[in-house]
Short mmCIF file of C-alpha atoms in Angstrom, two decimals:
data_model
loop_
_atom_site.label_atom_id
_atom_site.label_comp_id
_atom_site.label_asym_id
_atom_site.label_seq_id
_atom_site.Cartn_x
_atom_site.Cartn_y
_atom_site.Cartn_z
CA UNK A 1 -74.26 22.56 17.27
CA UNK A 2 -73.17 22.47 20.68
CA UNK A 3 -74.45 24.92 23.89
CA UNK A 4 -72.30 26.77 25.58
CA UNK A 5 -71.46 26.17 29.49
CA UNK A 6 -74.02 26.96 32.27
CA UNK A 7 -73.70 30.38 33.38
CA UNK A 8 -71.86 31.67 30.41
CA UNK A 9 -74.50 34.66 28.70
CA UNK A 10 -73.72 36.17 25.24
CA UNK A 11 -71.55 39.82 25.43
CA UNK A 12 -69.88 38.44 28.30
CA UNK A 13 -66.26 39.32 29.18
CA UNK A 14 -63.87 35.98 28.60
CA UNK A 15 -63.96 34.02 32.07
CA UNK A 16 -61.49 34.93 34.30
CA UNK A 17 -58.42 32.98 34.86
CA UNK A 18 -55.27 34.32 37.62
CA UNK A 19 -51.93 33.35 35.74
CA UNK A 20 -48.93 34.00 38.67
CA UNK A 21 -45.82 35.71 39.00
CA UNK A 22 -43.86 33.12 38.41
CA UNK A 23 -45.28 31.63 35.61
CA UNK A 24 -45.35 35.16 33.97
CA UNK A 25 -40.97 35.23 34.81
CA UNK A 26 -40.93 31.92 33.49
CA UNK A 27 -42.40 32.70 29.89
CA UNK A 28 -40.64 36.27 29.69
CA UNK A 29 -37.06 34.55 30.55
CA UNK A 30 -37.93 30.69 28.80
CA UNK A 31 -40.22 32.36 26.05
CA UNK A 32 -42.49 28.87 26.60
CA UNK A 33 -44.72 27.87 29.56
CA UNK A 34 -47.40 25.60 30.43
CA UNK A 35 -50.39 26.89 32.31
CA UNK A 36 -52.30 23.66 33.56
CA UNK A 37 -56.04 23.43 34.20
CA UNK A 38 -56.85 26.71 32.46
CA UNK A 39 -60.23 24.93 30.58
CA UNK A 40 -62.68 23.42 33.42
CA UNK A 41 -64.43 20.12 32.29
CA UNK A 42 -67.11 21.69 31.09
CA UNK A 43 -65.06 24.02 28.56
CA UNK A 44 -63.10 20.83 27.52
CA UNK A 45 -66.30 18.57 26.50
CA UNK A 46 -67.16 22.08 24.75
CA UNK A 47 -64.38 22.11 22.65
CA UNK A 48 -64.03 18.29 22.37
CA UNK A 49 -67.85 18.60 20.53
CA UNK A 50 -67.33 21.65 18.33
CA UNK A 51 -63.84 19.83 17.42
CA UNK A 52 -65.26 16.27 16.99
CA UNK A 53 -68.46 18.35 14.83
CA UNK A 54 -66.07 19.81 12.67
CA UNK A 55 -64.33 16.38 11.66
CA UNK A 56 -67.32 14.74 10.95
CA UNK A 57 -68.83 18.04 8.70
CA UNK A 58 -65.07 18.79 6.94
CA UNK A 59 -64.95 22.08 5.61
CA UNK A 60 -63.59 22.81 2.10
CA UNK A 61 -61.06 24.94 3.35
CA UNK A 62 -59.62 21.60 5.29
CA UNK A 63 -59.14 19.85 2.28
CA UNK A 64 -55.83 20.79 1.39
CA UNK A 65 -54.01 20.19 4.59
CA UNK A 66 -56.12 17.05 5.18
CA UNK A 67 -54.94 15.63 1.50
CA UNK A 68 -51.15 16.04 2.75
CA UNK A 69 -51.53 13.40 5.20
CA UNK A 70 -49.70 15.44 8.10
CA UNK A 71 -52.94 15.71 10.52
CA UNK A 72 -55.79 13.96 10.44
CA UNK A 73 -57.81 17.36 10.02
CA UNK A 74 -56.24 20.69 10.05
CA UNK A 75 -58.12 23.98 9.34
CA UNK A 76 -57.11 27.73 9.77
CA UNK A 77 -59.33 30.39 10.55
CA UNK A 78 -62.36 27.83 11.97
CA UNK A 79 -63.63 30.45 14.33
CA UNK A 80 -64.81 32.35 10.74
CA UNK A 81 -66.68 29.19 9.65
CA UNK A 82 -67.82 27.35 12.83
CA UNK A 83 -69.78 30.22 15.46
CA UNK A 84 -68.84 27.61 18.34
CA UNK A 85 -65.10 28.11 18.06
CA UNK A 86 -65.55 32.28 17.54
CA UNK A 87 -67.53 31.36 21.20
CA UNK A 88 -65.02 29.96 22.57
CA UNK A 89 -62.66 32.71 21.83
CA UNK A 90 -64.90 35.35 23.27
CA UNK A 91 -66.00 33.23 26.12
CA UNK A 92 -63.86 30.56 27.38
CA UNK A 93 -60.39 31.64 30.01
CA UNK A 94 -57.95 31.53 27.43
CA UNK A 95 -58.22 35.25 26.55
CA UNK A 96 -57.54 35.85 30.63
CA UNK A 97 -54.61 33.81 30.75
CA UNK A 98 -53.05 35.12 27.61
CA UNK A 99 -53.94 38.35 28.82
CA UNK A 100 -52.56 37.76 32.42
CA UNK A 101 -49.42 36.23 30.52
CA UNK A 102 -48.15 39.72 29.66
CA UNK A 103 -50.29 42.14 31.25
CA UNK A 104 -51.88 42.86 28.07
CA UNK A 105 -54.63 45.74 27.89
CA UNK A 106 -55.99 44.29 24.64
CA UNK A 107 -55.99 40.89 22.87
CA UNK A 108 -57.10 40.35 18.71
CA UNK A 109 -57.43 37.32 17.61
CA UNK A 110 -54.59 37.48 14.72
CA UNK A 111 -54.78 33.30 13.45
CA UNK A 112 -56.64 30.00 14.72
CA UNK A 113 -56.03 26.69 13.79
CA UNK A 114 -57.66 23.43 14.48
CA UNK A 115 -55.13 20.40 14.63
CA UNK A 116 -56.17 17.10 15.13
CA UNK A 117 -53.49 13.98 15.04
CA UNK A 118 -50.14 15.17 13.68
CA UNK A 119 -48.89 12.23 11.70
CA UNK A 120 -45.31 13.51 11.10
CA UNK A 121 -44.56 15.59 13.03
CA UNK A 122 -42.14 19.03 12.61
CA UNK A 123 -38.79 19.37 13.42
CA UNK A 124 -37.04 22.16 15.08
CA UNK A 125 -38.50 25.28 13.36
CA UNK A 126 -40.22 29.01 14.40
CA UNK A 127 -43.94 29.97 14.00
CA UNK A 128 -44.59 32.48 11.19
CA UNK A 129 -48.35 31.85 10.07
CA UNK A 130 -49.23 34.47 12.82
CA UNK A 131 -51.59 37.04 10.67
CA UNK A 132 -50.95 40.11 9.57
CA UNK A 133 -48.59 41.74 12.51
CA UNK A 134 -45.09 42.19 13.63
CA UNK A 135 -45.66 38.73 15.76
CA UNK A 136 -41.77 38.53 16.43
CA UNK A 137 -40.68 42.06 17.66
CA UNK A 138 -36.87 43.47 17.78
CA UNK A 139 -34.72 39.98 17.35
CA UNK A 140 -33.08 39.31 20.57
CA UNK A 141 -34.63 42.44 22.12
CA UNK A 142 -37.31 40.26 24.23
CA UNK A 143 -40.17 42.03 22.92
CA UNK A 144 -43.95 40.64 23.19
CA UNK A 145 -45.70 41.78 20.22
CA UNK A 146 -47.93 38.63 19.98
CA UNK A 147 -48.22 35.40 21.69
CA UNK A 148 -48.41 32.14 20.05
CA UNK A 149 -51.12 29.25 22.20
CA UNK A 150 -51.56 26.00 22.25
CA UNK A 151 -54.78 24.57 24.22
CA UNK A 152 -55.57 20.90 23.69
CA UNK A 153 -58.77 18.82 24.43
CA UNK A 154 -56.49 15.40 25.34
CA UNK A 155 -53.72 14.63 27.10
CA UNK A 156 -50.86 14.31 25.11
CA UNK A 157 -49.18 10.94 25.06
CA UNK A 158 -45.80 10.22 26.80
CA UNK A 159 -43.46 10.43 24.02
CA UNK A 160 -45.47 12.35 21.22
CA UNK A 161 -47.58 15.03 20.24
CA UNK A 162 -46.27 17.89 22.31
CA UNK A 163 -43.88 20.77 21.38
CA UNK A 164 -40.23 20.36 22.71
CA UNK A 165 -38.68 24.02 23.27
CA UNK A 166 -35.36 24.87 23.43
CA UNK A 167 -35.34 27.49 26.62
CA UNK A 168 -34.42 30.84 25.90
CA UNK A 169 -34.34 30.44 22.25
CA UNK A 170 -36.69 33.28 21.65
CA UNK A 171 -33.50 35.54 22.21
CA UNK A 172 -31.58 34.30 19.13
CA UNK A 173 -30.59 36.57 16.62
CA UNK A 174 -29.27 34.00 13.98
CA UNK A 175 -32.81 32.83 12.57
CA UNK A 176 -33.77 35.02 10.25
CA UNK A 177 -37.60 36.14 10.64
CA UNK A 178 -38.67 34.77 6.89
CA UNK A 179 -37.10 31.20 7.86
CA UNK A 180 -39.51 28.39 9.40
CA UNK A 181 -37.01 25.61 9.26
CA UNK A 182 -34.12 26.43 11.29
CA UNK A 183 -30.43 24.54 11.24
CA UNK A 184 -29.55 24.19 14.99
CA UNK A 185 -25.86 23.97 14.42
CA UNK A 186 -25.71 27.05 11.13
CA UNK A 187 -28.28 29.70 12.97
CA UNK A 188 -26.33 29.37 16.51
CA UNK A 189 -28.84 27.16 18.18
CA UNK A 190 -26.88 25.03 20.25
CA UNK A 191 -26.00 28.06 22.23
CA UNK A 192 -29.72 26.95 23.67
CA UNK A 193 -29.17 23.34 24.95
CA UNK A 194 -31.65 23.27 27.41
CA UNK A 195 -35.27 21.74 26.34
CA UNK A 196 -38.69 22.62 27.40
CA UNK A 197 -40.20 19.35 27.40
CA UNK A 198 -44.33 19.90 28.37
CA UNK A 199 -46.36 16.93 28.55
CA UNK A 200 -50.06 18.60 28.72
CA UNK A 201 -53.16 17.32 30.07
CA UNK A 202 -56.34 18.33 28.39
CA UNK A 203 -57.78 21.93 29.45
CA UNK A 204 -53.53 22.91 29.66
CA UNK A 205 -52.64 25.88 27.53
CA UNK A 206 -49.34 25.88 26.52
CA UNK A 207 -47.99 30.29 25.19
CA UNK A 208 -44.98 30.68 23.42
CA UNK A 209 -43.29 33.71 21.66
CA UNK A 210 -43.57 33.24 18.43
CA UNK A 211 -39.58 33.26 18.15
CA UNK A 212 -39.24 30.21 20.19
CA UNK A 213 -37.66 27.38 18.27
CA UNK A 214 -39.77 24.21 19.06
CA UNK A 215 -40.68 20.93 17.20
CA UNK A 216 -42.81 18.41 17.57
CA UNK A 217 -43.09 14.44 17.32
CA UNK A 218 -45.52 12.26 15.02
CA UNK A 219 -46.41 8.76 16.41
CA UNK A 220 -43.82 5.89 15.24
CA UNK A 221 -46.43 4.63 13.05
CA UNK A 222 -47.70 7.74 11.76
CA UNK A 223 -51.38 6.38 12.86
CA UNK A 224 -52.90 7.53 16.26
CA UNK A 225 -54.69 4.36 16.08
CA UNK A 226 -57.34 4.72 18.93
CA UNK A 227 -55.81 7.89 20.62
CA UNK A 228 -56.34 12.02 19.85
CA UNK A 229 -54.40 14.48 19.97
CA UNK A 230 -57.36 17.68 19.34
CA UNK A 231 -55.90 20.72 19.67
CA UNK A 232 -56.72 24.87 19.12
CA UNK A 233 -53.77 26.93 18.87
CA UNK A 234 -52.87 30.23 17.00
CA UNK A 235 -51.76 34.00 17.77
CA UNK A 236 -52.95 37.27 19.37
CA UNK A 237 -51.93 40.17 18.97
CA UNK A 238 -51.21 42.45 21.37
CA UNK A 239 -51.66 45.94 22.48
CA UNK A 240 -52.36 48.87 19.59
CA UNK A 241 -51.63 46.37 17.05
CA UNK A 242 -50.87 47.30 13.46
CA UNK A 243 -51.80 45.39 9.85
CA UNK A 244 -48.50 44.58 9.05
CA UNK A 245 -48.95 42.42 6.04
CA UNK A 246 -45.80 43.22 4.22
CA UNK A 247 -47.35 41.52 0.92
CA UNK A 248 -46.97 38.22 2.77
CA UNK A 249 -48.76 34.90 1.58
CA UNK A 250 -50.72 35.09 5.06
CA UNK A 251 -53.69 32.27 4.90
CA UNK A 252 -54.99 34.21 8.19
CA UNK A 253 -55.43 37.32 5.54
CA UNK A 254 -57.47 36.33 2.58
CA UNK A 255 -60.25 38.50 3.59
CA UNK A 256 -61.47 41.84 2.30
CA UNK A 257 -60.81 44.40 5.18
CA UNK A 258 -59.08 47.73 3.38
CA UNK A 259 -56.32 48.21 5.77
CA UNK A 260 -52.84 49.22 4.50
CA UNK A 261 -49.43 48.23 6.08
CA UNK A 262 -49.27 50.73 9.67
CA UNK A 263 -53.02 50.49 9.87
CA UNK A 264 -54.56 49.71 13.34
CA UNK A 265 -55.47 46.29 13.42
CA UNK A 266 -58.98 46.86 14.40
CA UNK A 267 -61.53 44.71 12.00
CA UNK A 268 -64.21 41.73 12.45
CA UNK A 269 -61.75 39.59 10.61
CA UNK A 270 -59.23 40.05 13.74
CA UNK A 271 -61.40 40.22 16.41
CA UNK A 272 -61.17 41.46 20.34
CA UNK A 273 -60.39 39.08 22.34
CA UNK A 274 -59.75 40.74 25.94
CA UNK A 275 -61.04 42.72 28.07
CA UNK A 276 -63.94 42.11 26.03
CA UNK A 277 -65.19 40.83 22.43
CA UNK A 278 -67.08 43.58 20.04
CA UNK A 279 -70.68 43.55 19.67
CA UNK A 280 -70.19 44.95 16.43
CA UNK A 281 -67.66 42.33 15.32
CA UNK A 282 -69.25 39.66 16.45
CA UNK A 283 -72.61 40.98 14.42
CA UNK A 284 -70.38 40.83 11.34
CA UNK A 285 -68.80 37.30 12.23
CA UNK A 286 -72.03 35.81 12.83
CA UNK A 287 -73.66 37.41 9.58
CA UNK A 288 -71.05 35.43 7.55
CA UNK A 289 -68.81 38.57 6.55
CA UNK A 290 -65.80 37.38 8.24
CA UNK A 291 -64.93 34.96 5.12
CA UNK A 292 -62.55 34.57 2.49
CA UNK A 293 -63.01 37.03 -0.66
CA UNK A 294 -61.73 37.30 -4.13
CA UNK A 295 -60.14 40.48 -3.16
CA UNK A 296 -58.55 38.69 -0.50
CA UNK A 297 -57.35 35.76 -2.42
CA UNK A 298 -55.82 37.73 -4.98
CA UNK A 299 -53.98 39.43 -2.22
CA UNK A 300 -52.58 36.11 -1.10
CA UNK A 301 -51.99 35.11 -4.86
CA UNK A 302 -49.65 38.06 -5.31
CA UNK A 303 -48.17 37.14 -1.84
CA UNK A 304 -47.06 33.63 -2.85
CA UNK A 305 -44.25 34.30 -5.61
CA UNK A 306 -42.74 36.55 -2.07
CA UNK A 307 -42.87 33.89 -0.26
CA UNK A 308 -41.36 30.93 -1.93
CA UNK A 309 -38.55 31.17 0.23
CA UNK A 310 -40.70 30.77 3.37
CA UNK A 311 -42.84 27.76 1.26
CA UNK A 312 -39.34 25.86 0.54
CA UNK A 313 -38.32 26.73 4.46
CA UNK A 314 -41.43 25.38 5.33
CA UNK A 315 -40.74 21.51 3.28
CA UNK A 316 -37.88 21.58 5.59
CA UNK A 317 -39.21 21.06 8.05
CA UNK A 318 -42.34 18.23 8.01
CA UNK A 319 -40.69 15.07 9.22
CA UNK A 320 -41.31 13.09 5.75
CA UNK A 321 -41.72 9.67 6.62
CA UNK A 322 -42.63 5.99 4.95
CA UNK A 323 -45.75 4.79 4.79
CA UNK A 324 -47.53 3.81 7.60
CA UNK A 325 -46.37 0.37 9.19
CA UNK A 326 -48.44 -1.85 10.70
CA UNK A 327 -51.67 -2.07 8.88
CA UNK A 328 -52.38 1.37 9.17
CA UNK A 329 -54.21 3.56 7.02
CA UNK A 330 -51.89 4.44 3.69
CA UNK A 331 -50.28 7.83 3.48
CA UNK A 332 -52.21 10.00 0.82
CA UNK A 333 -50.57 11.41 -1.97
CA UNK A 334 -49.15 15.31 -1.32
CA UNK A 335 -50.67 17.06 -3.67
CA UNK A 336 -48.48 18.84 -6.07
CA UNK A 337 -50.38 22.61 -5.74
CA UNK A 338 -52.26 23.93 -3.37
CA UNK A 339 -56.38 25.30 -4.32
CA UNK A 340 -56.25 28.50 -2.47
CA UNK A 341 -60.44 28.35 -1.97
CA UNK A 342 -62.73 31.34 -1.09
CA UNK A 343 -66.98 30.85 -1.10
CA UNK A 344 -68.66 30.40 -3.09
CA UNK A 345 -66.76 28.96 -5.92
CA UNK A 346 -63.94 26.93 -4.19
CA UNK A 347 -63.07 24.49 -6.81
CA UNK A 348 -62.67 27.32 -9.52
CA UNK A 349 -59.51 29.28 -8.17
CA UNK A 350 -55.83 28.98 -9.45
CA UNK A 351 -53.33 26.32 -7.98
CA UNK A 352 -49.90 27.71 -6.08
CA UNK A 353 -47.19 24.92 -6.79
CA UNK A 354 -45.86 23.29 -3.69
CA UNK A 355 -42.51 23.93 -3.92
CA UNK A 356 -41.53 21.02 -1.24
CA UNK A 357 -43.54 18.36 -3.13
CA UNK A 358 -41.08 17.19 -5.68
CA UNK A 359 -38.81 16.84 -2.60
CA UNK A 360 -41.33 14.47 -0.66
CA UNK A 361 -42.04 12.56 -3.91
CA UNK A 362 -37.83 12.14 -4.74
CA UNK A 363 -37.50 10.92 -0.95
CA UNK A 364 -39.97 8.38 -0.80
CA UNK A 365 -39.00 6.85 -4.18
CA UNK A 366 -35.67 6.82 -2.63
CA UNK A 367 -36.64 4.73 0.02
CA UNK A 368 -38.21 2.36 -2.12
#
């Protein structure tokens, strides 16, 4: 639904961006930077429609992260289902400047996800929703297997919406690599007192190692009322990647590809980013073929029960909050299972129980 910019021709390379020394030392040493103006004003209105497009046309695989109230629309994997977002990974700088981050010879596109208006926020947790891949690397050995992004269409308000870092916390070795919430005092966090604190303007890209222990504020109210906050972040992988899967519940994986654990990680479902996207995997993205399967759900079915641990981690660490205040729109109800959908028959698959619903539903009565 939306054209992209002038001068921009199908099978092109991504559009070049120069990321400098320094900000390359920063991330390596910080493991968090913010690179501003990578997305001209033409990429940003780009975005903005494809983003504002999506909202208005939901898709189902939306629906479970919009029923929990915490964004206003959240949705993994919307390059597969929207062509203009796969476009804008192909096309737009931020494969140069992730590329130019860490000198990377290759880029694959390991997880997307569109966020729109965090309500609650997250506190103080690491990434680990980055596809199938070793996204963390030796713990404490500084290695860049992946990079986590962050690219948003807004500028973020002053006191919300933007991750806080603590610097140099990609070096611990006290979070283990299945844990998403993280205690600062019990994992040996306050050894990193030092905060990152970015406030991006729109067409700012934000890269992170995955291992970086960030979190991020809601709005007091939980409603954005007449501001955004539109945002496209995820992971690549880089360099010789491998399918690393480890029988994970990955929602970046629920595709049929064939690849075993030590695998290269070269498929249409995890496509080339940099120095150049795939002809051939953008023919099979385009044809529809880079969806969700019954194979692949099954995988991610047998994947759950390994990780509940990771699930309860995860209730951890969502800022639960009242009701809105104010007049605002009421907090839906968190469902108590989660659909895992796949085309074409969405609303016919088996239900994974939340595990950190019961916990929501015990705290708000208790503030009642």
């Amino acid at each position: 639904p939306v054209r992209l910019p002038d001068g921009v021709e199908i099978g092109d390379p991504p559009q070049p961006f120069e990321v400098t020394d320094e900000q390359r030392r920063a991330l390596y040493e910080d493991g968090a930077i913010v690179i501003p103006g990578v997305l001209n004003k033409e990429w940003i209105e780009y975005l903005r429609d494809a983003t504002d497009w999506q909202v208005e046309h939901p898709h189902f695989w939306s629906i479970a992260g919009v029923a929990s109230g915490l964004y206003d629309y959240i949705q993994r994997s919307v390059w597969a289902s929207n062509g203009a977002f796969a476009d804008f990974m192909y096309y737009s700088p931020v494969a140069s400047a992730l590329a130019g981050s860490v000198g990377a010879k290759e880029l694959r596109l390991a997880t997307d996800l569109l966020m729109v208006n965090p309500n609650k926020g997250f506190k103080w947790h690491q990434d680990n929703q980055n596809g199938p891949i070793d996204s963390f690397g030796e713990p404490g050995a500084n290695e860049w297997t992946s990079l986590r992004w962050w690219v948003t269409m807004d500028d973020c308000p002053p006191d919300h919406g933007a991750p806080v870092y603590l610097r140099k916390s990609h070096l611990n070795m006290g979070v283990s690599t299945e844990a998403v919430f993280v205690d600062l005092e019990k994992d040996g966090l306050l050894a990193y007192p030092e905060l990152l604190e970015f406030r991006p303007k729109a067409g700012d890209l934000i890269v992170w190692h995955a291992r970086a222990i960030h979190k991020i504020d809601g709005p007091r109210s939980q409603d954005w009322e007449s501001s955004r906050r539109r945002v496209l972040g995820g992971t690549v992988a880089i360099d010789d990647a491998k399918y690393l899967a480890g029988g994970r519940l990955l929602f970046a994986d629920m595709g049929s590809h064939g690849m075993q654990d030590g695998d290269s990680l070269s498929h249409p479902l995890f496509p080339k980013l940099w120095p150049c996207s795939d002809p051939n995997e953008r023919a099979e993205a385009s044809a529809g073929r880079c969806t969700r399967t019954w194979e692949g759900v099954s995988r991610v079915w047998g994947g759950a029960f390994k990780s509940m641990a990771e699930m309860a981690s995860f209730a951890n660490v969502v800022n639960i909050g009242a009701r809105k205040e104010g007049g605002g729109k009421e907090r839906r109800e968190l469902p108590s299972s989660l659909k895992l959908p796949s085309p074409p028959f969405p609303h016919d698959l088996p239900e994974i129980p939340l595990p950190f619903a019961s916990k929501v539903r015990e705290e708000d009565a208790s503030k009642k």
